[in-house]
Amino acid sequence: MDGQPSRSGQPTADIVSRIRDIPIYRASIERGHFPILDKPEIARGFPDNWMTPALAEALDAGKAEFVLSTGTNHARMQIIRPPYFLLNSYYRLWSEHPDIAGTWHAGCQRVSLTTVLATEHVARVNAKKRGRAELAPVPDLEDRRLDDRTFYVNLTLDPAHWDRADVERILAEIRTARQAHPDGRYHLDCSGYHLAHLVRKVTDWGLWDRFPKPASIVHAYEYTPVNVRHYLYEHFDCPVIDLFGSTELGYLYYSDRNGRYHPYLDKMSVELVPVAPDSGIFSMIVSSVRNPYMPLIRYRSGDCARTLDGTPDPTKIVRFCGREKELLTSAHGRGPVAQGDLDDCVSDASSRVFVHQLRVVGDARGAAGLGEAELRYTTFDGAPLDASEAAALSAGVERLTGLACRVEHCDHIPIGKSGKYAWLDRGTGGADRPGRADGTGGTDGTG
């Protein structure tokens, strides 16, 4: 499985031989055809639909474990995998990445600046290991250490609410990673949004002399908008790398320092299926035996992508553009709209927009057949867009969605209870909705 499925997407004879004893696949093997595997089918009858004598033995021996897939922005799904499956996938990719492998091999510490849920998960696991029933109100740094390589620094749900004391603590903890390395280098692992918030506050409070620049940066937890990526590029002179993957699959693609994506499909293949007739947005169908205890064959990951030339060639992916469940039906009948499409629209209108959220009440077509939308946004400098930029943004959203769009500047857009932003609000007040399945959750503490 080198990234290229067979023409039909069906597994090879070698793969079939590996999965022959797994109950969920028996009917497909008998028919000689494997349909696309959706999440509800995986959950139906779990875990008996996956159980084999080898898996039962692995569970008893601690070589396999039950965990929940990413649950911060979409429904959680129970899975079975080796301990630290996602973390090991991250470490292996870091160690082999052409632009940042040097920081791995130099023994750099990994500082993780991401959701508070991830921090609390690591602290909770450590508390249990040390015989404590509950988390400390403010877990100390050692309680937030995942292993001898990685520790977590965020203790607040919404990074927009970090006060100066929060930021100074985060910077002090980052300096401990620098001090642990003979050359003063460290690797920063982050949500792009969280790092952008930190940069804004460090700039506002004149704290750059306390912020040691990282030797490499990975953002791998959620969709990072174009403007946020460029904002990070402007402030850091090291490689800023995106990793794409999920709890149940590990990492599948990585970007290089120039933003181009490359497959990382060890023991995997990917099919791209249009989400709608003639759509250039593709649903990702993954076959993987990387996880030996729960191989996923023709699994619909829920993620969407676009390719360089609009063809379903997984080697030509240029953009991971959001979640299939979040696609917005356009009001003018020009096909579905993905998170990445709105992001392009926003960045084309202005590079100053930081967080943005589109509010659409009910179906995009609206009760009258036309519908309206509101685009709320914040900016990196806190000032509203000028009239021409705001007009360009409104017009761009209307062209994209077919919805008349009002643009509103906000001082603050609340983050979701997951610690991630929802780009689309279907009249629910911005509650968390399905989001990109990037490296979060599970016992790896990588979310």
Coordinates of C-alpha atoms in Angstrom, one line a residue:
M1 CA 0.0 0.0 0.0
D2 CA 2.1 2.9 -1.3
G3 CA -0.6 5.5 -1.6
Q4 CA -2.0 4.4 -4.9
P5 CA -5.2 2.2 -4.5
S6 CA -6.2 -0.2 -7.3
R7 CA -8.4 1.4 -9.9
S8 CA -11.6 0.2 -8.1
G9 CA -10.2 1.1 -4.7
Q10 CA -10.5 -2.6 -3.7
P11 CA -7.9 -4.1 -1.4
T12 CA -5.2 -6.3 -2.8
A13 CA -5.0 -10.0 -2.1
D14 CA -2.3 -9.4 0.5
I15 CA -4.5 -7.0 2.4
V16 CA -7.5 -9.4 2.3
S17 CA -5.3 -12.1 3.8
R18 CA -4.5 -9.8 6.7
I19 CA -8.1 -9.0 7.5
R20 CA -9.7 -12.4 6.8
D21 CA -10.5 -13.2 10.4
I22 CA -12.1 -9.8 11.3
P23 CA -15.9 -10.2 11.5
I24 CA -16.7 -6.8 10.0
Y25 CA -15.1 -7.7 6.8
R26 CA -16.3 -11.3 6.3
A27 CA -19.3 -10.4 4.2
S28 CA -17.2 -8.2 1.9
I29 CA -14.7 -10.9 1.5
E30 CA -17.4 -13.4 0.6
R31 CA -18.9 -10.9 -2.0
G32 CA -15.5 -10.0 -3.4
H33 CA -16.4 -6.3 -3.0
F34 CA -15.6 -3.9 -0.2
P35 CA -18.0 -0.9 0.1
I36 CA -17.0 2.3 1.6
L37 CA -16.9 1.9 5.4
D38 CA -18.6 4.7 7.4
K39 CA -18.3 5.5 11.0
P40 CA -21.7 4.1 12.1
E41 CA -20.8 0.8 10.6
I42 CA -17.6 0.7 12.6
A43 CA -19.5 1.4 15.8
R44 CA -22.3 -1.2 15.1
G45 CA -21.6 -4.2 17.3
F46 CA -18.3 -2.8 18.6
P47 CA -16.0 -4.4 19.7
D48 CA -17.3 -7.8 18.7
N49 CA -17.3 -6.8 15.1
W50 CA -13.5 -6.4 15.3
M51 CA -12.6 -9.1 17.7
T52 CA -10.3 -11.9 16.7
P53 CA -8.3 -14.3 18.9
A54 CA -5.1 -12.3 18.1
L55 CA -6.8 -9.0 19.1
A56 CA -8.2 -10.5 22.4
E57 CA -4.7 -11.7 23.2
A58 CA -3.2 -8.3 22.4
L59 CA -5.8 -6.6 24.7
D60 CA -5.0 -8.9 27.5
A61 CA -1.3 -8.3 27.1
G62 CA -1.6 -4.5 27.0
K63 CA -0.4 -4.4 23.4
A64 CA -3.8 -3.0 22.3
E65 CA -6.2 -0.6 24.0
F66 CA -9.6 1.0 23.7
V67 CA -9.6 4.7 23.1
L68 CA -11.9 7.3 21.7
S69 CA -11.2 9.1 18.5
T70 CA -11.1 12.8 18.2
G71 CA -14.1 14.1 20.0
T72 CA -13.4 17.8 20.3
N73 CA -15.3 18.9 17.2
H74 CA -17.3 15.9 16.1
A75 CA -18.9 12.7 17.4
R76 CA -16.5 10.5 19.3
M77 CA -15.9 6.9 18.0
Q78 CA -14.4 4.1 20.0
I79 CA -11.4 2.4 18.4
I80 CA -8.7 -0.1 19.2
R81 CA -5.1 0.6 18.6
P82 CA -1.6 0.2 20.0
P83 CA -0.7 2.4 23.0
Y84 CA 0.8 5.8 21.8
F85 CA -0.1 5.0 18.2
L86 CA -0.7 8.6 17.2
L87 CA 2.3 9.9 19.2
N88 CA 4.6 7.4 17.6
S89 CA 3.3 8.4 14.2
Y90 CA 4.1 12.0 15.0
Y91 CA 7.5 11.2 16.3
R92 CA 8.4 9.0 13.3
L93 CA 7.2 11.7 10.8
W94 CA 9.1 14.4 12.7
S95 CA 12.3 12.3 12.7
E96 CA 12.0 11.8 8.9
H97 CA 10.6 15.1 7.7
P98 CA 13.1 16.7 5.2
D99 CA 12.8 20.2 6.8
I100 CA 12.6 19.5 10.5
A101 CA 14.2 16.1 11.1
G102 CA 17.3 17.9 12.4
T103 CA 15.5 19.1 15.6
W104 CA 14.3 15.6 16.3
H105 CA 17.8 14.1 15.9
A106 CA 19.3 17.0 17.9
G107 CA 17.2 15.9 20.9
C108 CA 15.1 19.1 21.0
Q109 CA 12.3 19.2 23.6
R110 CA 8.8 19.4 22.2
V111 CA 6.6 22.2 23.7
S112 CA 2.9 21.7 22.9
L113 CA 0.7 24.8 22.8
T114 CA -2.8 23.6 22.0
T115 CA -6.2 22.9 23.5
V116 CA -6.6 22.9 27.3
L117 CA -8.4 19.6 26.9
A118 CA -5.1 18.0 25.7
T119 CA -3.2 19.5 28.7
E120 CA -5.9 18.3 31.1
H121 CA -5.8 14.8 29.5
V122 CA -2.0 14.5 30.1
A123 CA -2.3 15.8 33.6
R124 CA -5.2 13.4 34.4
V125 CA -3.2 10.4 33.1
N126 CA -0.2 11.5 35.2
A127 CA -2.3 12.0 38.3
K128 CA -3.7 8.5 38.0
K129 CA -0.2 7.1 37.6
R130 CA 0.9 8.8 40.8
G131 CA -2.1 7.6 42.7
R132 CA -4.1 10.8 42.8
A133 CA -7.8 10.6 42.2
E134 CA -8.2 14.2 40.8
L135 CA -6.3 16.8 38.9
A136 CA -4.6 19.6 40.8
P137 CA -6.5 22.9 40.2
V138 CA -3.4 24.2 38.4
P139 CA -1.3 21.2 37.3
D140 CA 2.4 21.9 37.6
L141 CA 4.8 21.5 34.6
E142 CA 5.8 17.9 35.6
D143 CA 2.1 16.9 35.7
R144 CA 1.8 18.2 32.2
R145 CA 4.7 16.2 30.8
L146 CA 3.7 13.5 28.4
D147 CA 7.1 11.9 28.2
D148 CA 10.8 12.9 28.5
R149 CA 10.4 14.7 25.2
T150 CA 7.0 16.6 25.4
F151 CA 5.1 18.8 27.8
Y152 CA 2.0 20.9 27.5
V153 CA 1.6 24.6 28.4
N154 CA -1.9 25.8 27.9
L155 CA -4.2 26.0 31.0
T156 CA -7.0 28.2 29.6
L157 CA -9.9 27.2 27.3
D158 CA -9.9 30.4 25.2
P159 CA -6.4 31.7 24.3
A160 CA -8.0 35.2 23.7
H161 CA -8.5 35.3 27.5
W162 CA -4.8 34.7 28.4
D163 CA -3.8 37.5 30.7
R164 CA -0.2 38.7 31.1
A165 CA 0.5 36.3 33.9
D166 CA -0.7 33.4 31.7
V167 CA 1.6 34.5 28.9
E168 CA 4.6 35.1 31.1
R169 CA 4.2 31.6 32.6
I170 CA 3.9 30.0 29.1
L171 CA 7.1 31.9 28.0
A172 CA 8.9 30.8 31.2
E173 CA 8.0 27.2 30.6
I174 CA 9.1 27.5 26.9
R175 CA 12.5 28.7 28.2
T176 CA 12.9 25.5 30.3
A177 CA 12.8 23.6 27.0
R178 CA 15.4 25.9 25.5
Q179 CA 17.6 25.5 28.6
A180 CA 17.4 21.7 28.4
H181 CA 19.2 21.8 25.0
P182 CA 22.9 22.4 24.7
D183 CA 22.3 24.8 21.8
G184 CA 19.2 26.4 23.2
R185 CA 16.9 24.9 20.6
Y186 CA 13.4 23.5 21.0
H187 CA 10.5 22.3 18.8
L188 CA 7.1 24.0 19.1
D189 CA 4.0 21.9 18.5
C190 CA 0.8 23.9 18.3
S191 CA -2.6 24.8 17.1
G192 CA -2.0 27.6 14.6
Y193 CA -4.7 29.7 16.3
H194 CA -3.1 29.3 19.8
L195 CA 0.3 30.3 18.5
A196 CA -1.1 33.3 16.7
H197 CA -2.9 34.5 19.9
L198 CA 0.4 34.1 21.8
V199 CA 2.3 36.2 19.1
R200 CA -0.4 38.9 19.3
K201 CA -0.1 39.1 23.1
V202 CA 3.7 39.0 23.2
T203 CA 3.7 41.8 20.7
D204 CA 1.1 43.9 22.5
W205 CA 3.0 43.5 25.9
G206 CA 6.5 43.9 24.5
L207 CA 7.6 40.4 25.6
W208 CA 9.6 39.2 22.6
D209 CA 12.8 39.3 24.6
R210 CA 11.3 36.6 26.8
F211 CA 10.1 34.4 23.9
P212 CA 13.0 32.2 22.5
K213 CA 12.3 31.5 18.9
P214 CA 11.7 27.8 18.1
A215 CA 14.0 25.9 15.8
S216 CA 11.0 24.2 14.1
I217 CA 7.2 24.5 14.3
V218 CA 4.4 22.0 13.6
H219 CA 0.7 22.8 13.6
A220 CA -1.4 19.6 13.5
Y221 CA -4.5 20.0 15.5
E222 CA -7.1 21.7 13.3
Y223 CA -7.6 23.6 10.1
T224 CA -5.2 26.6 10.1
P225 CA -6.5 29.4 7.9
V226 CA -4.3 31.0 5.2
N227 CA -4.0 34.3 7.1
V228 CA -3.0 32.6 10.3
R229 CA -0.3 30.6 8.5
H230 CA 1.1 33.7 6.8
Y231 CA 1.0 35.5 10.2
L232 CA 3.2 32.8 11.7
Y233 CA 5.5 32.9 8.7
E234 CA 6.0 36.6 9.3
H235 CA 7.0 36.1 12.9
F236 CA 9.2 33.0 12.8
D237 CA 12.1 32.3 10.5
C238 CA 12.1 28.5 11.0
P239 CA 10.1 25.9 9.0
V240 CA 6.4 26.0 9.9
I241 CA 5.0 22.6 9.0
D242 CA 1.4 21.2 8.8
L243 CA 0.7 17.5 9.6
F244 CA -2.6 16.0 8.5
G245 CA -4.0 12.9 10.2
S246 CA -6.3 11.5 12.8
T247 CA -6.4 9.5 16.0
E248 CA -7.6 6.4 14.2
L249 CA -5.2 6.6 11.2
G250 CA -2.1 8.4 12.4
Y251 CA -0.6 11.0 10.0
L252 CA -1.2 10.7 6.3
Y253 CA 0.3 13.9 4.7
Y254 CA 2.8 16.6 5.7
S255 CA 3.6 20.0 4.3
D256 CA 7.0 21.2 3.5
R257 CA 8.3 24.6 4.5
N258 CA 6.8 26.1 1.3
G259 CA 3.3 24.8 2.1
R260 CA 3.3 21.9 -0.5
Y261 CA 1.7 18.7 0.7
H262 CA 3.4 15.3 0.4
P263 CA 1.9 11.8 1.0
Y264 CA 3.1 9.9 4.1
L265 CA 1.2 6.7 3.4
D266 CA 3.1 3.9 5.0
K267 CA 0.8 0.9 4.9
M268 CA -2.0 3.0 3.5
S269 CA -3.7 4.1 0.4
V270 CA -6.1 6.9 -0.3
E271 CA -9.0 7.2 -2.8
L272 CA -10.7 10.6 -3.6
V273 CA -14.4 10.5 -4.3
P274 CA -16.3 13.7 -5.3
V275 CA -18.6 14.8 -2.6
A276 CA -21.1 15.8 -5.3
P277 CA -21.3 15.3 -9.1
D278 CA -18.8 17.5 -10.9
S279 CA -17.5 18.9 -7.5
G280 CA -13.8 19.6 -7.2
I281 CA -14.1 18.8 -3.5
F282 CA -13.2 15.2 -2.7
S283 CA -14.1 13.0 0.2
M284 CA -11.1 11.0 1.5
I285 CA -11.5 7.2 1.5
V286 CA -8.6 5.6 3.3
S287 CA -7.4 2.0 3.5
S288 CA -4.9 1.4 6.2
V289 CA -3.3 -1.6 7.9
R290 CA -0.9 0.7 9.9
N291 CA -2.9 -0.1 13.0
P292 CA -2.7 -3.9 13.1
Y293 CA -5.5 -4.3 15.6
M294 CA -8.1 -2.3 13.7
P295 CA -7.2 -2.1 10.0
L296 CA -9.6 0.2 8.2
I297 CA -10.5 -0.7 4.6
R298 CA -12.1 2.0 2.4
Y299 CA -12.8 4.0 5.5
R300 CA -14.5 7.4 5.0
S301 CA -12.4 9.6 7.3
G302 CA -14.9 12.6 7.0
D303 CA -12.2 14.9 5.6
C304 CA -12.3 16.8 2.3
A305 CA -9.5 17.8 0.0
R306 CA -8.9 19.6 -3.3
T307 CA -6.2 18.6 -5.8
L308 CA -3.9 20.6 -8.1
D309 CA -5.8 19.8 -11.3
G310 CA -9.3 18.8 -10.0
T311 CA -8.6 15.1 -10.7
P312 CA -9.0 12.4 -8.0
D313 CA -5.3 11.8 -7.7
P314 CA -4.3 11.6 -4.0
T315 CA -0.7 12.5 -4.9
K316 CA -1.9 15.9 -6.2
I317 CA -3.7 17.1 -3.0
V318 CA -2.9 20.8 -2.5
R319 CA -5.5 21.5 0.2
F320 CA -7.3 19.8 3.1
C321 CA -10.4 21.9 3.1
G322 CA -12.5 20.8 6.0
R323 CA -15.0 18.2 7.0
E324 CA -17.6 16.6 4.8
K325 CA -20.4 17.0 7.5
E326 CA -19.7 20.7 7.5
L327 CA -20.2 21.3 3.8
L328 CA -22.6 24.2 3.1
T329 CA -25.1 23.9 0.3
S330 CA -24.7 27.0 -1.9
A331 CA -27.9 29.0 -2.5
H332 CA -27.1 29.6 -6.2
G333 CA -26.6 25.9 -7.0
R334 CA -22.9 26.0 -7.8
G335 CA -22.0 23.1 -5.6
P336 CA -21.1 22.7 -1.9
V337 CA -18.9 25.1 -0.1
A338 CA -16.1 23.9 2.2
Q339 CA -14.3 25.6 5.0
G340 CA -11.3 26.1 2.8
D341 CA -13.4 27.8 0.2
L342 CA -14.6 30.4 2.6
D343 CA -11.0 30.8 4.0
D344 CA -9.7 31.6 0.5
C345 CA -12.5 34.1 0.0
V346 CA -11.6 35.8 3.3
S347 CA -7.8 35.9 2.7
D348 CA -8.4 37.2 -0.9
A349 CA -10.3 40.2 0.6
S350 CA -7.9 41.0 3.4
S351 CA -4.8 39.5 5.0
R352 CA -5.8 41.3 8.3
V353 CA -8.6 38.9 9.2
F354 CA -7.7 36.6 12.1
V355 CA -10.7 34.6 13.3
H356 CA -13.8 34.4 11.1
Q357 CA -17.1 32.7 11.4
L358 CA -20.0 32.4 9.0
R359 CA -23.5 32.4 10.5
V360 CA -26.3 30.9 8.3
V361 CA -29.7 30.3 9.8
G362 CA -31.2 27.0 8.7
D363 CA -30.6 25.7 5.2
A364 CA -28.4 28.0 3.1
R365 CA -31.2 28.4 0.6
G366 CA -33.4 30.1 3.2
A367 CA -37.1 30.0 3.6
A368 CA -37.6 32.5 0.8
G369 CA -35.2 30.6 -1.5
L370 CA -32.4 33.1 -1.2
G371 CA -31.2 33.4 2.4
E372 CA -28.8 35.6 4.2
A373 CA -25.5 35.2 6.1
E374 CA -23.4 37.1 8.5
L375 CA -19.6 36.9 8.5
R376 CA -18.2 37.8 11.9
Y377 CA -14.4 38.5 12.1
T378 CA -11.6 39.7 14.3
T379 CA -8.3 41.1 13.0
F380 CA -4.7 40.7 14.1
D381 CA -4.4 44.4 15.0
G382 CA -7.9 44.7 16.5
A383 CA -9.1 47.4 14.1
P384 CA -12.0 46.8 11.7
L385 CA -11.4 46.4 8.0
D386 CA -11.7 49.6 6.0
A387 CA -14.8 50.1 3.8
S388 CA -13.3 48.8 0.6
E389 CA -12.0 45.6 2.3
A390 CA -15.3 45.0 4.1
A391 CA -17.2 45.5 0.8
A392 CA -14.8 43.0 -1.0
L393 CA -15.4 40.5 1.8
S394 CA -19.1 40.8 1.7
A395 CA -19.2 40.5 -2.1
G396 CA -16.8 37.6 -2.1
V397 CA -18.9 35.6 0.4
E398 CA -22.1 36.3 -1.7
R399 CA -20.4 35.1 -4.9
L400 CA -19.2 31.9 -3.1
T401 CA -22.4 31.0 -1.2
G402 CA -25.2 32.8 -3.1
L403 CA -26.2 34.4 0.1
A404 CA -26.5 38.1 0.8
C405 CA -23.8 38.6 3.4
R406 CA -23.4 41.2 6.1
V407 CA -19.9 41.7 7.5
E408 CA -19.4 42.4 11.2
H409 CA -16.1 43.2 13.0
C410 CA -15.9 41.8 16.5
D411 CA -13.4 42.3 19.3
H412 CA -13.7 38.6 20.2
I413 CA -15.2 35.4 18.7
P414 CA -15.6 32.8 21.5
I415 CA -13.7 29.6 21.0
G416 CA -15.8 26.3 21.2
K417 CA -16.0 24.2 24.3
S418 CA -13.4 21.9 22.6
G419 CA -10.8 24.7 22.5
K420 CA -11.3 24.9 18.7
Y421 CA -13.1 27.4 16.5
A422 CA -16.2 26.6 14.5
W423 CA -16.0 28.3 11.1
L424 CA -19.7 27.7 10.4
D425 CA -22.6 28.5 12.7
R426 CA -26.0 27.2 11.4
G427 CA -27.9 29.4 13.9
T428 CA -26.7 27.4 16.9
G429 CA -24.7 30.3 18.4
G430 CA -21.4 29.0 17.3
A431 CA -21.5 25.7 19.1
D432 CA -18.9 23.1 18.2
R433 CA -19.6 21.3 15.0
P434 CA -17.8 18.6 13.1
G435 CA -14.2 19.7 12.6
R436 CA -11.0 18.4 11.1
A437 CA -9.8 15.2 12.6
D438 CA -6.3 16.3 13.3
G439 CA -4.1 14.5 15.8
T440 CA -6.2 15.0 18.9
G441 CA -7.5 13.0 21.7
G442 CA -6.8 9.4 22.8
T443 CA -4.2 8.4 25.4
D444 CA -1.3 9.9 23.3
G445 CA -2.1 13.3 24.7
T446 CA -1.5 14.7 21.3
G447 CA -4.5 17.0 21.1

